Short mmCIF file of C-alpha atoms and ligand atoms in Angstrom, two decimals:
data_model
loop_
_atom_site.label_atom_id
_atom_site.label_comp_id
_atom_site.label_asym_id
_atom_site.label_seq_id
_atom_site.Cartn_x
_atom_site.Cartn_y
_atom_site.Cartn_z
CA MET A 1 45.64 -106.14 13.96
CA SER A 2 46.03 -103.82 16.97
CA VAL A 3 43.99 -104.55 20.07
CA TYR A 4 43.85 -103.29 23.64
CA ARG A 5 44.84 -105.82 26.24
CA ILE A 6 43.55 -104.93 29.69
CA GLU A 7 44.34 -106.57 33.02
CA GLY A 8 41.24 -105.64 34.96
CA GLY A 9 40.52 -105.04 38.59
CA ARG A 10 42.82 -102.09 39.29
CA ARG A 11 41.42 -98.95 40.90
CA LEU A 12 42.10 -95.87 38.82
CA GLU A 13 43.81 -93.16 40.79
CA GLY A 14 45.14 -89.93 39.38
CA ARG A 15 44.58 -87.15 36.87
CA LEU A 16 43.09 -87.64 33.43
CA THR A 17 43.55 -84.77 31.00
CA VAL A 18 40.77 -84.00 28.54
CA ARG A 19 41.50 -82.74 25.01
CA GLY A 20 39.49 -80.31 22.90
CA ALA A 21 36.07 -81.52 21.79
CA LYS A 22 36.05 -83.73 18.69
CA ASN A 23 32.51 -82.77 17.75
CA ALA A 24 33.25 -79.06 18.06
CA SER A 25 36.64 -79.21 16.28
CA LEU A 26 35.16 -80.97 13.24
CA LYS A 27 32.50 -78.28 12.74
CA LEU A 28 34.89 -75.37 13.34
CA MET A 29 37.27 -76.84 10.77
CA ALA A 30 34.45 -77.00 8.21
CA ALA A 31 33.29 -73.47 9.10
CA ALA A 32 36.85 -72.17 8.64
CA LEU A 33 36.34 -72.78 4.89
CA MET A 34 34.10 -69.70 4.82
CA ALA A 35 36.80 -67.27 5.99
CA GLU A 36 38.83 -65.06 3.70
CA GLY A 37 42.09 -65.90 5.47
CA PRO A 38 43.68 -68.56 7.68
CA THR A 39 42.19 -69.74 10.96
CA VAL A 40 44.19 -71.26 13.81
CA LEU A 41 42.44 -73.72 16.11
CA GLU A 42 44.01 -74.59 19.46
CA ALA A 43 43.37 -77.71 21.57
CA VAL A 44 42.42 -79.85 18.57
CA PRO A 45 42.61 -83.55 19.49
CA ARG A 46 45.00 -85.85 17.57
CA ILE A 47 42.45 -88.46 16.52
CA THR A 48 41.61 -90.08 13.21
CA ASP A 49 38.30 -88.23 12.68
CA ILE A 50 40.27 -84.97 12.68
CA GLU A 51 42.74 -86.46 10.17
CA THR A 52 39.79 -87.42 7.97
CA MET A 53 38.38 -83.89 8.12
CA ILE A 54 41.85 -82.53 7.24
CA SER A 55 41.80 -84.81 4.17
CA VAL A 56 38.32 -83.53 3.25
CA LEU A 57 39.40 -79.88 3.51
CA GLN A 58 42.59 -80.55 1.54
CA ALA A 59 40.64 -82.35 -1.19
CA LEU A 60 38.51 -79.20 -1.50
CA GLY A 61 41.64 -77.08 -2.04
CA ALA A 62 42.26 -75.74 1.48
CA GLN A 63 45.63 -76.11 3.22
CA CYS A 64 45.92 -77.58 6.70
CA HIS A 65 49.07 -77.65 8.84
CA TRP A 66 49.74 -78.67 12.41
CA LEU A 67 51.63 -75.68 13.85
CA SER A 68 52.33 -77.68 17.01
CA ASP A 69 50.95 -80.70 18.79
CA HIS A 70 47.31 -79.58 19.05
CA VAL A 71 47.34 -76.35 17.06
CA LEU A 72 45.93 -76.61 13.56
CA GLU A 73 46.03 -73.94 10.87
CA ILE A 74 43.45 -73.99 8.10
CA ASP A 75 44.02 -71.76 5.11
CA PRO A 76 40.93 -71.80 2.88
CA ARG A 77 42.26 -69.43 0.21
CA GLY A 78 42.85 -72.25 -2.27
CA LEU A 79 39.27 -73.56 -1.94
CA ASN A 80 38.26 -74.55 -5.46
CA ARG A 81 36.05 -77.65 -5.25
CA TRP A 82 32.56 -78.25 -3.95
CA GLU A 83 32.55 -82.04 -3.97
CA PRO A 84 34.27 -83.89 -1.11
CA PRO A 85 35.59 -87.30 -2.21
CA ASP A 86 33.15 -90.20 -1.78
CA ARG A 87 35.56 -92.41 0.16
CA LEU A 88 36.02 -89.73 2.84
CA VAL A 89 32.30 -88.99 3.17
CA ARG A 90 31.66 -92.72 3.55
CA ARG A 91 34.46 -93.06 6.09
CA MET A 92 33.12 -90.32 8.33
CA ARG A 93 29.54 -89.11 8.51
CA ALA A 94 30.65 -85.73 9.92
CA SER A 95 31.96 -84.94 6.41
CA VAL A 96 28.39 -83.78 5.70
CA GLN A 97 29.21 -80.77 7.85
CA VAL A 98 31.00 -79.16 4.90
CA MET A 99 27.60 -78.85 3.16
CA GLY A 100 26.54 -75.60 4.86
CA PRO A 101 29.95 -73.87 4.58
CA LEU A 102 30.43 -74.89 0.92
CA LEU A 103 26.94 -73.76 -0.04
CA ALA A 104 27.54 -70.41 1.67
CA LYS A 105 31.00 -69.88 0.21
CA MET A 106 30.82 -71.53 -3.24
CA GLY A 107 27.06 -71.46 -3.83
CA ARG A 108 27.17 -75.16 -4.52
CA VAL A 109 27.92 -78.54 -2.94
CA ARG A 110 27.70 -82.17 -4.06
CA LEU A 111 28.39 -85.22 -1.98
CA THR A 112 27.69 -88.90 -1.83
CA TYR A 113 24.92 -89.85 0.56
CA PRO A 114 26.54 -90.74 3.90
CA GLY A 115 23.98 -93.52 4.43
CA GLY A 116 23.46 -95.47 7.63
CA CYS A 117 26.06 -96.46 10.14
CA SER A 118 26.52 -99.01 12.85
CA ILE A 119 24.50 -97.03 15.42
CA GLY A 120 21.39 -96.94 13.24
CA ALA A 121 19.90 -95.17 10.24
CA ARG A 122 21.02 -91.57 10.18
CA PRO A 123 19.26 -89.69 7.40
CA ILE A 124 20.05 -86.07 6.47
CA ASP A 125 16.52 -85.07 5.50
CA LEU A 126 16.42 -82.24 8.08
CA HIS A 127 19.65 -80.76 6.67
CA LEU A 128 18.22 -80.83 3.15
CA GLU A 129 14.77 -79.43 4.04
CA GLY A 130 16.47 -76.58 5.87
CA LEU A 131 18.78 -75.80 2.94
CA ARG A 132 15.74 -75.71 0.63
CA ALA A 133 14.07 -73.24 2.97
CA LEU A 134 17.16 -71.02 2.72
CA GLY A 135 16.71 -70.87 -1.05
CA ALA A 136 18.84 -73.78 -2.26
CA GLU A 137 17.76 -76.14 -4.99
CA VAL A 138 18.46 -79.62 -3.67
CA VAL A 139 18.60 -82.76 -5.80
CA ASP A 140 18.76 -86.01 -3.88
CA GLU A 141 19.09 -88.96 -6.24
CA GLY A 142 21.31 -91.87 -7.23
CA GLY A 143 23.05 -91.86 -3.86
CA TYR A 144 24.22 -88.24 -4.26
CA VAL A 145 22.99 -84.96 -2.87
CA GLU A 146 23.55 -81.77 -4.81
CA ALA A 147 22.57 -78.34 -3.57
CA ARG A 148 22.86 -75.01 -5.38
CA MET A 149 22.02 -71.65 -3.90
CA VAL A 150 19.46 -70.27 -6.35
CA GLN A 151 17.55 -67.56 -4.57
CA PRO A 152 18.79 -66.79 -1.03
CA ARG A 153 15.83 -65.81 1.10
CA ASP A 154 14.77 -65.01 4.62
CA ALA A 155 13.38 -68.06 6.34
CA VAL A 156 11.92 -69.46 9.53
CA ILE A 157 12.89 -73.11 9.83
CA HIS A 158 11.25 -75.39 12.37
CA LEU A 159 13.28 -78.56 12.82
CA ASP A 160 11.11 -81.63 13.41
CA TYR A 161 13.85 -82.91 15.70
CA PRO A 162 16.70 -80.87 17.24
CA SER A 163 19.37 -82.44 15.05
CA VAL A 164 22.87 -81.31 15.99
CA GLY A 165 24.30 -81.63 12.49
CA ALA A 166 21.32 -80.00 10.76
CA THR A 167 21.37 -77.04 13.18
CA GLU A 168 25.09 -76.56 12.55
CA ASN A 169 24.86 -76.88 8.77
CA LEU A 170 22.00 -74.38 8.64
CA ILE A 171 23.78 -71.87 10.87
CA CYS A 172 26.81 -72.05 8.56
CA ALA A 173 24.76 -71.89 5.37
CA ALA A 174 23.03 -68.74 6.65
CA ALA A 175 26.12 -67.07 8.16
CA LEU A 176 27.47 -65.81 4.85
CA GLY A 177 25.00 -64.09 2.55
CA SER A 178 22.11 -61.66 2.52
CA GLY A 179 19.33 -63.63 4.22
CA SER A 180 18.04 -63.56 7.75
CA VAL A 181 17.10 -66.90 9.26
CA ARG A 182 15.44 -68.17 12.44
CA ILE A 183 15.90 -71.81 13.36
CA LEU A 184 13.29 -73.12 15.80
CA ASN A 185 13.64 -76.33 17.82
CA ALA A 186 17.39 -76.02 17.23
CA ALA A 187 19.82 -78.41 18.92
CA GLN A 188 21.14 -77.01 22.22
CA GLU A 189 24.35 -79.05 22.46
CA PRO A 190 27.41 -77.13 23.74
CA GLU A 191 29.13 -77.81 20.39
CA VAL A 192 26.42 -75.76 18.62
CA ALA A 193 27.01 -72.88 21.05
CA GLU A 194 30.74 -73.20 20.36
CA LEU A 195 30.17 -72.96 16.60
CA GLY A 196 28.07 -69.82 17.12
CA ARG A 197 30.82 -68.24 19.27
CA PHE A 198 33.46 -69.13 16.70
CA LEU A 199 31.45 -67.73 13.77
CA ASN A 200 30.75 -64.50 15.66
CA ARG A 201 34.46 -64.04 16.27
CA MET A 202 34.87 -64.42 12.49
CA GLY A 203 32.40 -61.58 12.01
CA ALA A 204 29.13 -63.49 11.69
CA ARG A 205 25.86 -62.42 13.31
CA VAL A 206 24.54 -65.48 15.10
CA ARG A 207 22.29 -65.11 18.15
CA GLY A 208 21.09 -67.85 20.46
CA ALA A 209 23.34 -70.71 19.29
CA GLY A 210 23.06 -73.38 21.99
CA GLN A 211 19.45 -72.42 22.71
CA GLY A 212 16.19 -73.58 21.17
CA THR A 213 15.87 -70.61 18.84
CA VAL A 214 18.83 -69.42 16.77
CA GLU A 215 18.82 -66.29 14.64
CA VAL A 216 21.38 -65.74 11.90
CA GLU A 217 21.78 -62.63 9.81
CA GLY A 218 24.04 -63.18 6.83
CA VAL A 219 27.16 -61.04 6.48
CA ARG A 220 29.24 -60.31 3.37
CA ARG A 221 32.55 -61.65 4.63
CA LEU A 222 34.08 -63.68 7.41
CA THR A 223 37.67 -63.40 8.57
CA GLY A 224 40.04 -66.05 9.90
CA VAL A 225 40.58 -66.09 13.68
CA ARG A 226 42.57 -67.84 16.38
CA HIS A 227 40.32 -69.88 18.65
CA ALA A 228 40.72 -72.47 21.44
CA VAL A 229 38.22 -75.33 21.26
CA ILE A 230 36.09 -76.22 24.32
CA PRO A 231 37.04 -79.39 26.24
CA ASP A 232 35.46 -82.67 25.14
CA ARG A 233 32.57 -83.41 27.51
CA ILE A 234 32.20 -86.98 26.22
CA GLU A 235 35.86 -87.75 26.78
CA ALA A 236 35.56 -86.23 30.28
CA GLY A 237 32.47 -88.34 30.94
CA THR A 238 34.26 -91.48 29.78
CA TYR A 239 37.10 -90.86 32.25
CA LEU A 240 34.67 -90.14 35.11
CA LEU A 241 32.90 -93.41 34.39
CA ALA A 242 36.30 -95.16 34.22
CA GLY A 243 37.01 -93.86 37.73
CA ALA A 244 33.56 -94.91 38.90
CA ILE A 245 33.59 -98.42 37.41
CA THR A 246 36.97 -99.21 39.02
CA ARG A 247 35.84 -97.72 42.36
CA GLY A 248 38.77 -95.35 42.17
CA GLN A 249 39.55 -91.70 42.72
CA VAL A 250 40.16 -89.58 39.64
CA GLU A 251 40.54 -85.90 38.83
CA VAL A 252 39.28 -85.15 35.34
CA GLY A 253 39.68 -81.89 33.45
CA PRO A 254 39.58 -79.41 32.08
CA VAL A 255 35.81 -79.51 31.73
CA VAL A 256 33.11 -76.88 31.51
CA PRO A 257 30.98 -77.84 34.54
CA ALA A 258 27.68 -77.02 32.84
CA HIS A 259 28.54 -79.47 30.03
CA VAL A 260 28.71 -82.52 32.29
CA GLU A 261 25.82 -81.85 34.66
CA ALA A 262 23.59 -84.65 33.37
CA LEU A 263 26.32 -87.22 34.03
CA VAL A 264 27.42 -85.71 37.35
CA ALA A 265 23.83 -85.93 38.62
CA ARG A 266 23.59 -89.63 37.62
CA LEU A 267 26.98 -90.46 39.17
CA GLU A 268 25.90 -88.84 42.44
CA ALA A 269 22.61 -90.75 42.32
CA ALA A 270 24.61 -93.96 41.82
CA GLY A 271 26.56 -93.23 45.00
CA CYS A 272 29.79 -91.56 43.78
CA GLN A 273 31.19 -88.53 45.57
CA LEU A 274 31.96 -85.59 43.33
CA ALA A 275 33.66 -82.27 44.01
CA TRP A 276 35.05 -79.44 41.93
CA ALA A 277 38.76 -78.73 42.35
CA GLY A 278 38.53 -75.00 41.71
CA GLY A 279 35.17 -74.58 43.36
CA ARG A 280 33.93 -72.97 40.16
CA GLY A 281 31.55 -75.75 39.17
CA PRO A 282 27.83 -75.71 39.68
CA ARG A 283 27.60 -75.09 43.42
CA ARG A 284 24.54 -77.17 44.03
CA ARG A 285 25.09 -77.49 47.72
CA GLU A 286 25.26 -73.73 48.19
CA GLY A 287 22.16 -73.39 46.05
CA SER A 288 23.85 -71.40 43.29
CA LEU A 289 24.30 -72.40 39.68
CA ALA A 290 26.15 -69.22 38.77
CA LEU A 291 29.19 -69.72 36.59
CA GLU A 292 31.97 -67.28 35.98
CA GLY A 293 34.80 -67.19 33.52
CA VAL A 294 35.95 -66.41 30.05
CA GLU A 295 33.45 -66.31 27.19
CA GLY A 296 30.81 -68.15 29.19
CA ASN A 297 33.04 -71.20 29.41
CA PRO A 298 34.73 -71.43 32.82
CA VAL A 299 36.74 -74.60 33.10
CA ASP A 300 37.41 -76.63 36.18
CA TRP A 301 38.53 -80.12 37.25
CA VAL A 302 36.07 -82.56 38.68
CA ILE A 303 37.13 -85.03 41.36
CA LEU A 304 35.29 -88.32 41.61
CA ARG A 305 35.51 -90.93 44.35
CA ALA A 306 33.67 -94.23 44.19
CA GLU A 307 33.81 -96.89 46.85
CA ARG A 308 31.13 -99.46 46.23
CA ARG A 309 28.85 -100.96 43.62
CA PRO A 310 26.63 -98.36 41.97
CA ARG A 311 23.02 -98.00 42.93
CA PRO A 312 20.82 -98.84 39.92
CA LEU A 313 19.52 -95.99 37.73
CA HIS A 314 16.80 -95.29 35.18
CA VAL A 315 18.27 -93.18 32.39
CA ARG A 316 16.93 -91.98 29.02
CA THR A 317 19.31 -90.54 26.48
CA GLN A 318 18.02 -87.25 25.12
CA PRO A 319 19.18 -84.18 23.25
CA HIS A 320 21.15 -81.73 25.44
CA PRO A 321 20.65 -80.92 28.28
CA GLY A 322 19.42 -84.51 28.63
CA PHE A 323 21.75 -87.44 29.18
CA PRO A 324 24.07 -87.70 26.12
CA THR A 325 23.70 -90.73 23.88
CA ASP A 326 27.48 -90.66 23.37
CA LEU A 327 27.93 -91.75 27.00
CA GLN A 328 25.25 -94.45 26.95
CA PRO A 329 27.53 -97.46 26.26
CA GLN A 330 30.02 -96.36 28.94
CA LEU A 331 27.15 -95.84 31.43
CA MET A 332 25.76 -99.25 30.57
CA ALA A 333 29.11 -100.90 31.31
CA TYR A 334 29.06 -99.18 34.71
CA LEU A 335 25.46 -100.12 35.49
CA SER A 336 26.09 -103.74 34.57
CA LEU A 337 27.83 -103.88 37.97
CA ALA A 338 25.03 -102.12 39.88
CA ASP A 339 23.43 -103.46 43.01
CA GLY A 340 19.99 -103.89 41.42
CA THR A 341 18.21 -103.50 38.08
CA SER A 342 18.72 -100.44 35.86
CA LEU A 343 16.83 -99.29 32.78
CA VAL A 344 18.59 -97.44 29.97
CA THR A 345 16.43 -96.13 27.12
CA GLU A 346 18.10 -94.92 23.94
CA THR A 347 15.92 -92.27 22.29
CA VAL A 348 18.44 -90.47 20.05
CA HIS A 349 19.87 -93.16 17.75
CA THR A 350 17.84 -96.08 16.42
CA ALA A 351 20.26 -98.97 16.96
CA ARG A 352 22.85 -98.09 19.55
CA PHE A 353 23.13 -101.35 21.46
CA ASN A 354 26.16 -102.85 19.66
CA HIS A 355 27.95 -103.23 22.96
CA VAL A 356 25.24 -105.25 24.70
CA ASP A 357 26.15 -108.71 23.33
CA GLU A 358 29.80 -108.08 24.13
CA LEU A 359 29.05 -106.98 27.70
CA VAL A 360 26.92 -110.11 28.11
CA ARG A 361 29.89 -112.20 26.98
CA MET A 362 31.81 -110.63 29.86
CA GLY A 363 29.15 -111.76 32.30
CA ALA A 364 26.70 -108.83 32.28
CA SER A 365 22.97 -109.58 32.40
CA ILE A 366 21.28 -107.28 29.88
CA GLN A 367 18.10 -107.72 27.89
CA VAL A 368 17.05 -105.31 25.18
CA GLU A 369 13.34 -104.68 24.75
CA GLY A 370 12.79 -102.24 21.90
CA ARG A 371 14.74 -99.12 22.74
CA THR A 372 15.23 -100.04 26.40
CA ALA A 373 17.94 -102.17 27.94
CA VAL A 374 17.09 -103.89 31.21
CA ILE A 375 20.35 -104.34 33.11
CA ARG A 376 20.33 -106.70 36.07
CA GLY A 377 23.46 -105.78 37.95
CA VAL A 378 25.99 -108.55 38.60
CA PRO A 379 28.74 -108.49 41.25
CA GLY A 380 31.56 -108.89 38.74
CA LEU A 381 32.53 -109.15 35.07
CA THR A 382 35.07 -111.56 33.57
CA GLY A 383 37.64 -110.68 30.95
CA THR A 384 37.38 -112.18 27.47
CA THR A 385 37.89 -111.09 23.84
CA VAL A 386 35.32 -108.53 22.68
CA GLN A 387 34.76 -106.57 19.49
CA ALA A 388 34.21 -102.80 19.33
CA ASP A 389 31.82 -101.95 16.49
CA ASP A 390 31.68 -98.22 16.98
CA LEU A 391 33.54 -95.48 18.82
CA ARG A 392 31.50 -95.19 22.02
CA ALA A 393 30.67 -98.91 22.20
CA GLY A 394 34.44 -99.42 22.13
CA ALA A 395 34.91 -97.01 25.04
CA GLY A 396 32.22 -98.87 26.99
CA LEU A 397 34.02 -102.18 26.45
CA VAL A 398 37.34 -100.70 27.59
CA LEU A 399 35.64 -99.53 30.80
CA ALA A 400 34.14 -102.99 31.32
CA GLY A 401 37.63 -104.45 30.82
CA LEU A 402 39.12 -102.13 33.47
CA ALA A 403 36.65 -103.51 36.01
CA ALA A 404 36.60 -107.16 34.91
CA GLU A 405 38.51 -109.95 36.54
CA GLY A 406 41.33 -111.25 34.34
CA THR A 407 42.34 -110.24 30.83
CA THR A 408 40.08 -108.46 28.35
CA VAL A 409 41.12 -108.06 24.72
CA VAL A 410 39.26 -105.31 22.84
CA GLU A 411 39.36 -105.67 19.07
CA GLY A 412 38.30 -103.00 16.60
CA ILE A 413 40.26 -100.24 18.33
CA GLU A 414 40.41 -98.25 15.09
CA HIS A 415 36.89 -97.15 16.05
CA ILE A 416 38.18 -95.94 19.42
CA ARG A 417 41.05 -94.04 17.77
CA ARG A 418 38.46 -92.03 15.84
CA GLY A 419 37.54 -90.15 18.99
CA TYR A 420 40.06 -90.71 21.80
CA GLU A 421 43.66 -89.54 21.68
CA ASP A 422 45.84 -92.30 23.11
CA LEU A 423 43.11 -93.69 25.37
CA ALA A 424 45.39 -96.46 26.65
CA GLY A 425 48.21 -94.05 27.53
CA ARG A 426 45.89 -91.72 29.38
CA LEU A 427 44.29 -94.53 31.41
CA ARG A 428 47.74 -95.95 32.21
CA GLU A 429 48.72 -92.62 33.77
CA ALA A 430 45.90 -93.16 36.24
CA GLY A 431 47.08 -96.67 37.05
CA ALA A 432 45.24 -98.85 34.56
CA ALA A 433 46.97 -101.93 33.15
CA ILE A 434 46.08 -101.44 29.49
CA GLU A 435 48.35 -101.70 26.50
CA GLU A 436 48.02 -101.68 22.77
CA VAL A 437 49.39 -104.87 21.26
CA GLU A 438 49.79 -106.08 17.73
CA LEU A 439 48.19 -109.48 17.10
CA GLU A 440 48.74 -111.69 14.11
CA GLU A 441 45.49 -111.99 12.13
CA GLU A 442 44.22 -115.55 12.45
CA PRO A 443 44.04 -117.13 8.99
CA VAL A 444 40.45 -117.87 7.90
CA PRO A 445 40.16 -121.67 7.57
CA ALA A 446 39.85 -122.76 3.94
CA GLY A 447 36.51 -124.03 2.67
CA VAL A 448 34.37 -122.38 5.36
C1 LIG B 501 26.05 -85.59 16.51
C2 LIG B 501 27.32 -86.17 17.06
C3 LIG B 501 27.09 -87.59 17.57
C4 LIG B 501 25.95 -87.62 18.57
C5 LIG B 501 24.71 -86.94 18.00
C6 LIG B 501 23.60 -86.78 19.01
C7 LIG B 501 28.98 -85.12 15.66
C8 LIG B 501 30.03 -85.28 14.64
N1 LIG B 501 28.32 -86.21 16.00
O1 LIG B 501 25.68 -86.41 15.40
O2 LIG B 501 28.29 -88.05 18.20
O3 LIG B 501 25.62 -88.96 18.89
O4 LIG B 501 25.05 -85.62 17.53
O5 LIG B 501 24.04 -86.08 20.12
O6 LIG B 501 28.78 -84.04 16.19
N2 LIG B 501 18.18 -87.28 12.16
C9 LIG B 501 17.23 -87.39 11.19
N3 LIG B 501 17.32 -86.57 10.09
C10 LIG B 501 18.33 -85.67 9.96
C11 LIG B 501 19.29 -85.55 10.97
C12 LIG B 501 19.20 -86.38 12.07
O7 LIG B 501 16.32 -88.20 11.27
O8 LIG B 501 18.36 -84.94 8.95
C13 LIG B 501 18.12 -88.19 13.34
C14 LIG B 501 19.33 -89.15 13.32
O9 LIG B 501 19.04 -90.25 12.50
C15 LIG B 501 19.48 -89.51 14.76
C16 LIG B 501 19.00 -88.25 15.49
O10 LIG B 501 18.28 -87.48 14.54
O11 LIG B 501 18.64 -90.58 15.09
C17 LIG B 501 20.14 -87.42 16.05
O12 LIG B 501 20.97 -87.00 15.01
P1 LIG B 501 21.79 -85.64 15.03
O13 LIG B 501 21.40 -84.84 16.23
O14 LIG B 501 21.69 -85.02 13.71
O15 LIG B 501 23.25 -86.19 15.26
P2 LIG B 501 24.56 -85.91 14.39
O16 LIG B 501 24.71 -84.46 14.15
O17 LIG B 501 24.60 -86.85 13.24
#
């Protein structure tokens, strides 16, 4: 069993490089199935979720090759199946993102129900209702979902909730074909905007992706393109919080400044000093939010300096541009050391407090009441052995370990590997004492 062993209490100092966004790469890979020729994606992170999506695409008949370290070619010309294997769909919920592309390209898709996961029940009802509205016949029974495009039609779809995955699946399903579709109350996450940009470069007609209303006019064909994925805002946020929790000084990038504003505002409110290396970030102090750059995505490096315990905060996770749920566990680790009582309310996922018991074992004082965690800041945490149950909970525990006194052992790092490329190596470059070690599994005592 591999674990991270962390000797806490060292200030992070240095540069932390951010890879391409996991949650954008996965959707672009699925969308590449709709093209008539190969697509090349640059800045794709080397993480296990990407490997799982490669296996999904290969099982459907596409070919995937790493051309170099972070450059992935997807050739969909061999696409000949519409049913991704059950074990892969169960391993990674994002496998459901092939639904829209397969329906558009093959007219049909069947997959096992992805079910719940450790951060709460995550149904796909909004995906399925939307596909029905586009003219698909959807059968949802016996743990499987099967959709066939029967009568493509124009549609106005109002999502009950701005689901990221449903918005993306519906944009893809509508991109290829003869219909014209408006999606209202669409998710506004940067990864949705990125998918829209990517599809348009392939020849699609998508307007407003990344805003509340998205319009898609189907086209007859899409072509393969070469495209560089946006930086991962959650990875960037994790590194900023790592700098903050160790009261260090870190330079994190590349990031698109507009993608990390919700976190930057909270870090400033907590007492950190932030500046943009290239001066191209949101220039709050000069009163201008204007951004410049290529394709609406200027990148910059953000410099964070933290000197003392954070001031307490009240934070609610919300769909973008609200505070991202995927940074909630890392923020909670940070606030567990605040000088006062913080409130963190999780509104996006139903059960995303896996990390709380583990933080408490490290000395944090946290009580969960419904969807809100009341965090009474303590002056210090103490290292112990903790278990990561999901990707971002794992990142939160690593951050707690960096700040704790003594040794922290984080188990369950396979969850962390799903979304962070060599997290330990990257943190070490900024001065952290963290290493991956192989532990012998302890034998389970007989008769228990
Ligand atoms: C994506 C991200 C995930 C992030 C989440 C919210 C990927 C691969 N994953 O997940 O990291 O935490 O956005 O920012 O991009 N819901 C329904 N019915 C549906 C769809 C969603 O009730 O049909 C609910 C979910 O149960 C959840 C909430 O809506 O409580 C948010 O889900 P959604 O926005 O769809 O997130 P994902 O796309 O699954």
